[in-house]
CSV table of C-alpha atoms in Angstrom, one decimal:
chain,number,residue,atom,x,y,z
G,1,UNK,CA,66.9,79.6,99.3
G,2,UNK,CA,70.9,78.9,99.3
G,3,UNK,CA,71.0,81.3,103.0
G,4,UNK,CA,68.3,78.9,104.2
G,5,UNK,CA,70.2,75.8,102.6
G,6,UNK,CA,74.1,77.2,104.4
G,7,UNK,CA,72.3,78.2,107.4
G,8,UNK,CA,72.0,74.1,108.3
G,9,UNK,CA,75.7,73.7,108.5
G,10,UNK,CA,77.9,74.5,111.1
G,11,UNK,CA,78.6,78.8,110.8
G,12,UNK,CA,82.9,78.4,111.1
G,13,UNK,CA,82.4,75.7,108.7
G,14,UNK,CA,80.6,78.0,106.0
G,15,UNK,CA,83.1,80.6,106.5
G,16,UNK,CA,86.4,78.6,106.3
G,17,UNK,CA,83.7,77.4,102.4
G,18,UNK,CA,83.3,81.0,101.3
G,19,UNK,CA,86.8,81.3,102.2
G,20,UNK,CA,88.5,78.6,100.1
G,21,UNK,CA,85.9,79.2,97.2
G,22,UNK,CA,87.0,83.0,97.4
G,23,UNK,CA,90.5,81.3,96.6
G,24,UNK,CA,89.1,78.5,94.1
G,25,UNK,CA,87.5,81.8,91.9
G,26,UNK,CA,90.5,84.1,92.3
G,27,UNK,CA,93.2,81.6,90.9
G,28,UNK,CA,90.8,80.7,88.7
G,29,UNK,CA,90.7,84.5,87.1
G,30,UNK,CA,94.6,84.4,87.4
G,31,UNK,CA,95.2,81.1,85.8
G,32,UNK,CA,92.4,83.2,82.9
G,33,UNK,CA,94.2,86.4,82.7
G,34,UNK,CA,97.8,84.9,82.0
G,35,UNK,CA,96.4,82.5,79.6
G,36,UNK,CA,94.7,85.9,77.6
G,37,UNK,CA,98.0,87.4,78.2
G,38,UNK,CA,100.0,84.8,76.4
G,39,UNK,CA,97.5,85.4,73.1
G,40,UNK,CA,97.5,89.0,73.0
G,41,UNK,CA,101.7,88.1,72.7
G,42,UNK,CA,100.6,88.2,69.3
G,43,UNK,CA,100.0,91.9,68.7
G,44,UNK,CA,101.6,93.2,72.4
G,45,UNK,CA,104.6,92.1,73.7
G,46,UNK,CA,104.8,94.9,76.5
G,47,UNK,CA,100.9,95.2,77.7
G,48,UNK,CA,100.7,90.8,77.6
G,49,UNK,CA,104.0,90.8,79.7
G,50,UNK,CA,101.8,93.4,82.1
G,51,UNK,CA,99.2,90.8,82.1
G,52,UNK,CA,101.0,87.9,82.7
G,53,UNK,CA,101.8,89.8,85.2
G,54,UNK,CA,98.8,90.2,87.4
G,55,UNK,CA,97.6,87.3,86.0
G,56,UNK,CA,100.4,85.2,88.1
G,57,UNK,CA,99.6,87.8,91.2
G,58,UNK,CA,96.1,86.8,91.0
G,59,UNK,CA,96.7,82.9,91.2
G,60,UNK,CA,99.3,83.3,94.0
G,61,UNK,CA,96.9,85.6,95.9
G,62,UNK,CA,94.7,82.5,94.8
G,63,UNK,CA,96.5,80.3,96.3
G,64,UNK,CA,97.2,82.1,99.2
G,65,UNK,CA,93.6,82.5,100.3
G,66,UNK,CA,93.3,78.6,99.6
G,67,UNK,CA,96.5,77.5,102.4
G,68,UNK,CA,95.2,79.9,104.0
G,69,UNK,CA,91.1,78.2,104.5
G,70,UNK,CA,92.6,74.3,104.3
G,71,UNK,CA,95.2,75.4,107.2
G,72,UNK,CA,92.0,77.3,109.5
G,73,UNK,CA,89.5,74.5,108.8
G,74,UNK,CA,93.2,72.2,110.4
G,75,UNK,CA,93.0,73.9,113.5
G,76,UNK,CA,88.9,73.6,114.4
G,77,UNK,CA,89.2,70.3,115.2
């Protein structure tokens, strides 16, 4: 059902939206990972620091994906 609904739109637009939403999802998972690391710091500071670094990496990757999708959308006009 969702594929039929999405197929009504321009394929390039669908590609851009997919990249945008994947970037938003990765960024969100990164923020949640950072939050988990902060709360884990009560028990194990070394593990918490590593988890926060992984979350930070995910946030950076998510933002890069979002910026690339927006630049691609801007260039398609």
